[in-house]
Amino acid sequence: MDYNRPPVRAQRSHQEREQLLVEAQSKSIVDVAQKLGMALEKIGQDYRWKEHSSLVIRPNQNYFYWNAQGLGGNTIQLVRTILECGFREAVDYLTNQEIKHASEVKVVKTPFIYRLRENKNTSEMYDFFNDKRRIAPSTVQKFVAQGLVAETNFKDYGATQYEPTIVFKSKSLDEKIKGIALQGINEDRGLYPERGRMKKTMGDGHFGCLYTHGNPPSFDKATQENPLKIIAFEAPMDMMAYSEIFENDIGDAYLFAMNGLKKSSISLLLADLAGSQASEDKKLKFLDTIEKTVEPLEQVKIILAVDNDKAGHKFIDNFNISKIKVFPHLAKLKAGQEKSDWNDMLIKLKNEQGRPKNIFEERLFKAENCRAANTKVNERQTENISENHIVARR
């Protein structure tokens, strides 16, 4: 991104610096993003950067979240992130530009309405889970049974036709659909050069995909021996993989996909499970409120099963909650690997099944693979002979 430094200013007084800081922070973050040349797509009440769909701008908070990078902040942080400049340069940029103030931008919060027509034939969804993600049909069926996963046809921005798409539903505890995460089934490197397939979220981004494993206790009946357990993931696919890997070890728990790295989403979920009647904005800070005002909650346990990468580590390090037991649980990294998640781990485990354990088994394994390959070749040759025979008789 091209950036021309503003002229160097004279030394400012403390009061002048404070005024400039307030002015910079009060700018409309949507207007700031547009001044920075960021192409935005409106999704419900939020905006998404078309270049990197995991960067979401929330006008009602005048804040942005970049889930893939584990970043977020106000207008100053957005400028620093996009222009790769320092704090003072960001403040200078914001106060030297004609940018609307957040108070001038009217934000109308509208409830998310789920309008997608779900496919009755879900074979493509099951095939994708099984073939591409190695998630067993029996696991998928459990999530379908709880109304969390479905198949639809969806036409994305820039696409020429509707494509089969997996829908992950984010629901409130009263079963209202608050948002969705979409996963494209067909690969399209032209439209999605980074990931290969469509991935996007819609609706209230603070809600996530919540799966009930077993019979977790209610907040008021949970104990230290039988805690209210929340296992948090970045994405629904990792949640499904984790549930399959540790099916017999999870116990009674809530598995929760945040669709990113969002402490506020875990706060909102815990507040709802606790029966809080506070506003949504206050529920988003429920964990921090507990940290400041109450005794340790021995009956609650949070497990952060996020991606094993820099962003995941940063999220865990910055979680900063001591009144509740919080444990990280990360997928193992192989030598030289910088990122791993639970779906990667499931694929690795299934690929290793049936592999030889010694030299004799290795030779046998290779011989069986060779025999299978020769059988396929012979079958093809037989098919070709049969086809030629039929043509000749005609």
Coordinates of C-alpha atoms in Angstrom, one line a residue:
M1 CA 0.0 0.0 0.0
D2 CA 1.5 3.4 -1.0
Y3 CA 1.8 5.8 1.8
N4 CA 3.1 9.4 1.8
R5 CA 4.3 10.5 5.2
P6 CA 2.7 13.7 6.4
P7 CA 5.0 16.7 7.0
V8 CA 6.8 16.5 10.4
R9 CA 4.9 18.5 13.0
A10 CA 6.4 20.7 15.7
Q11 CA 6.7 19.3 19.2
R12 CA 3.2 18.9 20.7
S13 CA 2.0 19.5 24.2
H14 CA 0.5 16.7 26.2
Q15 CA -2.9 18.3 25.8
E16 CA -2.5 18.5 22.0
R17 CA -1.4 14.8 21.8
E18 CA -4.5 13.8 23.8
Q19 CA -6.8 15.8 21.6
L20 CA -5.3 14.2 18.4
L21 CA -5.6 10.7 19.9
V22 CA -9.3 11.2 20.7
E23 CA -9.8 12.6 17.2
A24 CA -8.0 9.7 15.5
Q25 CA -10.0 7.1 17.6
S26 CA -13.3 8.8 16.9
K27 CA -13.0 8.5 13.1
S28 CA -15.4 6.1 11.4
I29 CA -13.6 2.8 10.8
V30 CA -15.6 2.1 7.7
D31 CA -14.6 5.5 6.2
V32 CA -11.0 4.9 7.3
A33 CA -10.9 1.5 5.5
Q34 CA -12.3 3.1 2.3
K35 CA -9.7 5.9 2.5
L36 CA -7.0 3.2 2.8
G37 CA -8.3 1.7 -0.5
M38 CA -9.8 -1.4 1.1
A39 CA -12.7 -2.9 -1.0
L40 CA -15.4 -3.8 1.4
E41 CA -18.4 -6.1 1.1
K42 CA -21.4 -5.5 3.4
I43 CA -22.5 -8.7 5.3
G44 CA -25.5 -7.9 7.5
Q45 CA -24.4 -5.1 9.9
D46 CA -20.7 -5.8 9.3
Y47 CA -18.2 -5.3 6.5
R48 CA -15.7 -7.8 5.1
W49 CA -12.5 -7.0 3.3
K50 CA -12.7 -8.6 -0.1
E51 CA -9.0 -9.2 -0.4
H52 CA -8.9 -11.1 3.0
S53 CA -12.3 -12.3 4.0
S54 CA -11.3 -13.0 7.6
L55 CA -10.9 -9.3 8.3
V56 CA -14.2 -8.1 9.5
I57 CA -15.1 -4.5 10.4
R58 CA -17.9 -3.8 13.0
P59 CA -19.2 -0.3 12.6
N60 CA -21.3 -0.5 15.8
Q61 CA -18.1 -1.0 17.8
N62 CA -15.9 1.1 15.5
Y63 CA -13.5 -1.9 15.6
F64 CA -12.0 -4.5 13.3
Y65 CA -11.1 -8.2 13.7
W66 CA -8.6 -10.0 11.5
N67 CA -9.3 -13.6 12.6
A68 CA -6.7 -15.3 10.5
Q69 CA -3.9 -13.0 11.9
G70 CA -5.2 -12.9 15.4
L71 CA -5.3 -9.1 15.1
G72 CA -7.9 -6.5 16.0
G73 CA -8.3 -2.9 17.2
N74 CA -9.6 0.6 16.6
T75 CA -8.9 3.0 13.7
I76 CA -5.3 3.6 14.7
Q77 CA -4.5 -0.1 14.8
L78 CA -6.2 -0.6 11.4
V79 CA -4.0 2.1 9.8
R80 CA -0.9 0.6 11.4
T81 CA -1.8 -2.8 10.1
I82 CA -2.6 -1.8 6.5
L83 CA 0.1 0.8 6.1
E84 CA 2.7 -1.0 8.3
C85 CA 3.5 2.3 10.0
G86 CA 4.1 3.4 13.6
F87 CA 1.6 4.7 16.2
R88 CA 2.4 8.4 15.6
E89 CA 2.3 8.1 11.8
A90 CA -1.1 6.4 12.1
V91 CA -2.4 9.2 14.3
D92 CA -1.0 11.8 11.8
Y93 CA -2.6 10.0 8.9
L94 CA -6.1 10.0 10.6
T95 CA -6.0 13.6 11.7
N96 CA -4.7 14.9 8.3
Q97 CA -7.5 13.2 6.3
E98 CA -11.1 14.3 5.7
I99 CA -12.7 11.2 7.4
K100 CA -16.1 11.1 9.0
H101 CA -16.4 10.6 12.7
A102 CA -18.1 7.5 13.9
S103 CA -20.8 9.5 15.5
E104 CA -21.8 10.8 12.0
V105 CA -22.2 7.3 10.7
K106 CA -25.6 5.8 11.6
V107 CA -25.4 2.1 12.2
V108 CA -28.7 0.2 12.1
K109 CA -28.5 -3.2 13.7
T110 CA -30.7 -5.6 11.9
P111 CA -31.3 -9.2 13.0
F112 CA -29.9 -12.0 10.8
I113 CA -32.5 -13.9 8.8
Y114 CA -31.7 -17.3 7.5
R115 CA -33.0 -17.6 4.0
L116 CA -30.9 -20.4 2.4
R117 CA -32.8 -23.3 0.9
E118 CA -31.3 -26.5 2.1
N119 CA -30.7 -29.5 -0.2
K120 CA -32.5 -32.7 0.5
N121 CA -29.8 -34.6 -1.3
T122 CA -26.7 -34.1 0.8
S123 CA -24.4 -36.6 -0.8
E124 CA -21.9 -34.0 -2.0
M125 CA -21.5 -32.7 1.5
Y126 CA -20.9 -36.1 2.9
D127 CA -18.5 -36.9 0.1
F128 CA -16.5 -33.7 0.8
F129 CA -16.3 -34.4 4.5
N130 CA -15.2 -38.0 4.0
D131 CA -12.9 -37.7 1.0
K132 CA -11.3 -34.2 1.5
R133 CA -11.5 -33.8 5.3
R134 CA -11.5 -37.5 6.4
I135 CA -14.4 -36.8 8.7
A136 CA -16.6 -40.0 9.0
P137 CA -20.2 -39.9 7.9
S138 CA -21.2 -41.0 11.4
T139 CA -19.6 -37.9 12.8
V140 CA -21.2 -35.7 10.3
Q141 CA -24.6 -37.2 11.1
K142 CA -24.3 -36.2 14.8
F143 CA -23.9 -32.6 13.8
V144 CA -26.7 -32.8 11.3
A145 CA -28.9 -34.3 14.0
Q146 CA -28.3 -31.2 16.2
G147 CA -29.3 -28.9 13.3
L148 CA -25.8 -27.4 12.9
V149 CA -24.7 -28.6 9.4
A150 CA -26.6 -28.6 6.1
E151 CA -26.0 -28.4 2.4
T152 CA -27.2 -25.7 0.1
N153 CA -26.5 -24.1 -3.2
F154 CA -24.8 -20.7 -3.0
K155 CA -23.6 -18.1 -5.5
D156 CA -20.7 -16.1 -4.2
Y157 CA -19.6 -12.6 -5.2
G158 CA -17.8 -12.9 -8.6
A159 CA -19.0 -16.4 -9.3
T160 CA -21.0 -17.2 -12.4
Q161 CA -23.2 -20.0 -11.0
Y162 CA -24.5 -21.6 -7.9
E163 CA -22.3 -24.1 -6.3
P164 CA -22.9 -26.8 -3.6
T165 CA -22.0 -25.4 -0.3
I166 CA -21.8 -26.5 3.4
V167 CA -23.6 -24.4 5.9
F168 CA -22.5 -24.3 9.6
K169 CA -25.2 -22.6 11.8
S170 CA -24.4 -20.4 14.7
K171 CA -27.3 -20.5 17.1
S172 CA -28.3 -19.0 20.4
L173 CA -29.3 -21.3 23.3
D174 CA -33.0 -20.9 22.3
E175 CA -32.1 -22.4 18.9
K176 CA -32.4 -19.1 16.9
I177 CA -30.0 -18.9 14.0
K178 CA -27.8 -15.9 14.6
G179 CA -25.3 -16.4 11.8
I180 CA -23.7 -18.9 9.4
A181 CA -20.3 -20.0 8.1
L182 CA -20.1 -21.2 4.6
Q183 CA -17.7 -23.7 3.1
G184 CA -17.5 -24.2 -0.6
I185 CA -17.3 -27.8 -1.8
N186 CA -15.8 -27.3 -5.3
E187 CA -12.3 -26.0 -5.7
D188 CA -11.9 -22.7 -7.6
R189 CA -8.4 -21.3 -7.5
G190 CA -9.4 -18.4 -9.8
L191 CA -11.9 -17.0 -7.3
Y192 CA -10.1 -18.2 -4.1
P193 CA -6.3 -18.2 -4.8
E194 CA -5.4 -18.5 -1.1
R195 CA -7.7 -21.2 0.2
G196 CA -8.9 -22.8 -3.1
R197 CA -12.5 -22.9 -1.8
M198 CA -15.0 -20.3 -0.6
K199 CA -15.1 -19.6 3.1
K200 CA -17.2 -16.8 4.6
T201 CA -19.3 -15.9 7.5
M202 CA -22.6 -14.0 7.8
G203 CA -24.7 -12.6 10.6
D204 CA -23.8 -11.8 14.2
G205 CA -20.2 -12.8 14.4
H206 CA -20.2 -13.0 18.2
F207 CA -22.3 -16.2 18.1
G208 CA -20.6 -19.5 17.1
C209 CA -21.5 -23.1 16.1
L210 CA -22.3 -24.9 19.4
Y211 CA -22.3 -28.7 19.6
T212 CA -23.5 -30.5 22.7
H213 CA -21.4 -33.6 23.5
G214 CA -23.1 -35.9 26.1
N215 CA -25.0 -34.1 28.9
P216 CA -23.0 -31.2 30.2
P217 CA -24.3 -29.8 33.6
S218 CA -26.1 -26.5 33.8
F219 CA -24.2 -23.6 35.2
D220 CA -25.9 -23.7 38.6
K221 CA -25.5 -27.5 38.9
A222 CA -21.9 -27.7 37.8
T223 CA -19.2 -28.7 40.4
Q224 CA -15.5 -28.9 40.5
E225 CA -15.8 -32.7 40.0
N226 CA -18.4 -32.3 37.2
P227 CA -17.6 -28.9 35.6
L228 CA -19.3 -26.9 32.9
K229 CA -16.8 -27.6 30.2
I230 CA -16.4 -25.5 27.0
I231 CA -13.9 -26.6 24.3
A232 CA -13.3 -23.7 21.9
F233 CA -12.1 -24.0 18.3
E234 CA -11.4 -21.6 15.5
A235 CA -13.5 -23.4 12.9
P236 CA -16.4 -25.9 12.8
M237 CA -14.3 -28.4 10.7
D238 CA -11.7 -28.6 13.5
M239 CA -14.5 -29.1 16.1
M240 CA -15.9 -32.0 14.1
A241 CA -12.5 -33.6 13.7
Y242 CA -11.7 -33.2 17.4
S243 CA -15.0 -34.8 18.3
E244 CA -14.1 -37.8 16.2
I245 CA -10.5 -38.1 17.5
F246 CA -11.5 -37.8 21.2
E247 CA -15.0 -39.2 21.0
N248 CA -14.5 -41.4 24.0
D249 CA -12.5 -39.0 26.1
I250 CA -14.3 -35.6 25.8
G251 CA -17.0 -36.5 28.4
D252 CA -19.9 -34.1 28.9
A253 CA -19.0 -30.8 27.2
Y254 CA -20.0 -28.0 24.9
L255 CA -17.8 -27.8 21.7
F256 CA -17.8 -24.3 20.4
A257 CA -16.5 -23.0 17.0
M258 CA -15.8 -19.3 17.3
N259 CA -15.3 -18.8 13.5
G260 CA -12.0 -17.1 14.3
L261 CA -10.2 -16.2 17.5
K262 CA -12.8 -14.3 19.6
K263 CA -12.6 -14.2 23.4
S264 CA -15.8 -12.2 23.2
S265 CA -17.7 -15.1 21.7
I266 CA -16.7 -17.4 24.6
S267 CA -17.7 -14.6 27.0
L268 CA -21.1 -14.4 25.4
L269 CA -21.6 -18.1 25.4
L270 CA -20.7 -18.4 29.1
A271 CA -22.9 -15.5 30.0
D272 CA -25.9 -17.1 28.3
L273 CA -25.1 -20.5 29.9
A274 CA -25.0 -18.7 33.3
G275 CA -28.4 -17.2 32.6
S276 CA -27.1 -13.6 32.5
Q277 CA -29.8 -11.0 31.7
A278 CA -27.3 -8.3 30.8
S279 CA -27.2 -6.6 27.4
E280 CA -25.2 -8.3 24.6
D281 CA -22.5 -5.7 24.8
K282 CA -21.9 -6.5 28.5
K283 CA -22.1 -10.2 27.9
L284 CA -19.2 -9.8 25.4
K285 CA -17.1 -8.8 28.4
F286 CA -18.4 -11.4 30.8
L287 CA -15.1 -13.1 31.3
D288 CA -13.3 -9.9 32.1
T289 CA -16.1 -9.0 34.5
I290 CA -15.7 -12.3 36.3
E291 CA -11.9 -11.7 36.5
K292 CA -12.5 -8.3 38.2
T293 CA -15.5 -8.9 40.5
V294 CA -16.0 -12.5 41.6
E295 CA -14.3 -15.3 43.4
P296 CA -12.7 -18.1 41.3
L297 CA -15.3 -20.3 39.5
E298 CA -14.1 -23.8 40.1
Q299 CA -17.2 -25.2 38.4
V300 CA -16.2 -23.9 34.9
K301 CA -13.4 -25.2 32.7
I302 CA -12.4 -23.7 29.3
I303 CA -10.2 -25.6 26.8
L304 CA -8.7 -23.6 24.0
A305 CA -8.3 -26.1 21.1
V306 CA -7.2 -23.5 18.6
D307 CA -4.8 -23.8 15.7
N308 CA -1.2 -24.5 16.6
D309 CA 0.3 -21.4 15.0
K310 CA 1.5 -17.9 15.9
A311 CA -2.1 -16.5 16.0
G312 CA -3.3 -19.4 18.2
H313 CA -0.4 -18.9 20.6
K314 CA -1.0 -15.2 20.8
F315 CA -4.7 -15.8 21.5
I316 CA -3.9 -18.2 24.4
D317 CA -1.2 -15.8 25.8
N318 CA -3.6 -12.8 25.7
F319 CA -6.6 -14.7 27.1
N320 CA -5.7 -13.4 30.6
I321 CA -8.3 -15.2 32.7
S322 CA -7.2 -16.7 36.1
K323 CA -10.6 -17.0 37.9
I324 CA -11.6 -19.9 35.6
K325 CA -9.5 -22.9 34.7
V326 CA -8.2 -22.4 31.2
F327 CA -6.1 -25.0 29.4
P328 CA -4.7 -25.0 25.9
H329 CA -5.0 -28.2 23.8
L330 CA -3.1 -27.9 20.5
A331 CA -2.6 -30.4 17.6
K332 CA 1.1 -31.5 17.4
L333 CA 3.4 -29.9 14.9
K334 CA 5.6 -32.0 12.7
A335 CA 9.3 -31.1 12.2
G336 CA 9.5 -28.0 10.1
Q337 CA 5.8 -27.3 10.3
E338 CA 4.5 -23.9 11.3
K339 CA 0.8 -24.6 11.6
S340 CA -1.4 -27.5 12.6
D341 CA -5.0 -27.9 13.4
W342 CA -7.3 -30.7 14.5
N343 CA -8.5 -31.5 11.0
D344 CA -4.9 -31.8 9.9
M345 CA -4.4 -34.2 12.9
L346 CA -7.4 -36.4 11.9
I347 CA -6.2 -36.6 8.3
K348 CA -2.7 -37.6 9.5
L349 CA -4.1 -40.2 11.9
K350 CA -6.3 -41.8 9.2
N351 CA -3.5 -41.7 6.6
E352 CA -1.2 -43.6 9.1
Q353 CA -3.8 -46.3 9.7
G354 CA -2.7 -49.6 8.0
R355 CA 0.9 -48.4 7.4
P356 CA 3.6 -51.0 8.0
K357 CA 5.3 -51.2 11.4
N358 CA 8.4 -53.2 10.3
I359 CA 10.5 -54.2 7.3
F360 CA 8.4 -57.4 6.6
E361 CA 5.1 -55.5 6.8
E362 CA 6.6 -52.7 4.6
R363 CA 7.4 -55.2 1.8
L364 CA 4.0 -56.8 2.2
F365 CA 2.4 -53.4 2.1
K366 CA 4.2 -52.4 -1.1
A367 CA 3.4 -55.8 -2.7
E368 CA -0.3 -55.4 -2.0
N369 CA -0.3 -51.8 -3.4
C370 CA 1.5 -53.0 -6.5
R371 CA -0.9 -55.9 -6.9
A372 CA -3.9 -53.5 -6.5
A373 CA -2.4 -51.2 -9.1
N374 CA -1.9 -54.0 -11.6
T375 CA -5.4 -55.2 -11.0
K376 CA -6.7 -51.7 -11.9
V377 CA -4.6 -51.7 -15.1
N378 CA -5.9 -55.1 -16.1
E379 CA -9.5 -54.0 -15.4
R380 CA -9.0 -51.0 -17.7
Q381 CA -7.4 -53.1 -20.4
T382 CA -10.3 -55.6 -20.1
E383 CA -12.8 -52.7 -20.5
N384 CA -10.9 -51.4 -23.5
I385 CA -10.9 -54.9 -25.1
S386 CA -14.6 -55.2 -24.4
E387 CA -15.4 -51.8 -25.9
N388 CA -13.3 -52.6 -29.1
H389 CA -15.0 -56.0 -29.4
I390 CA -18.4 -54.3 -29.3
V391 CA -17.4 -51.7 -31.8
A392 CA -15.9 -54.3 -34.1
R393 CA -19.2 -56.4 -34.0
R394 CA -21.1 -53.3 -35.0

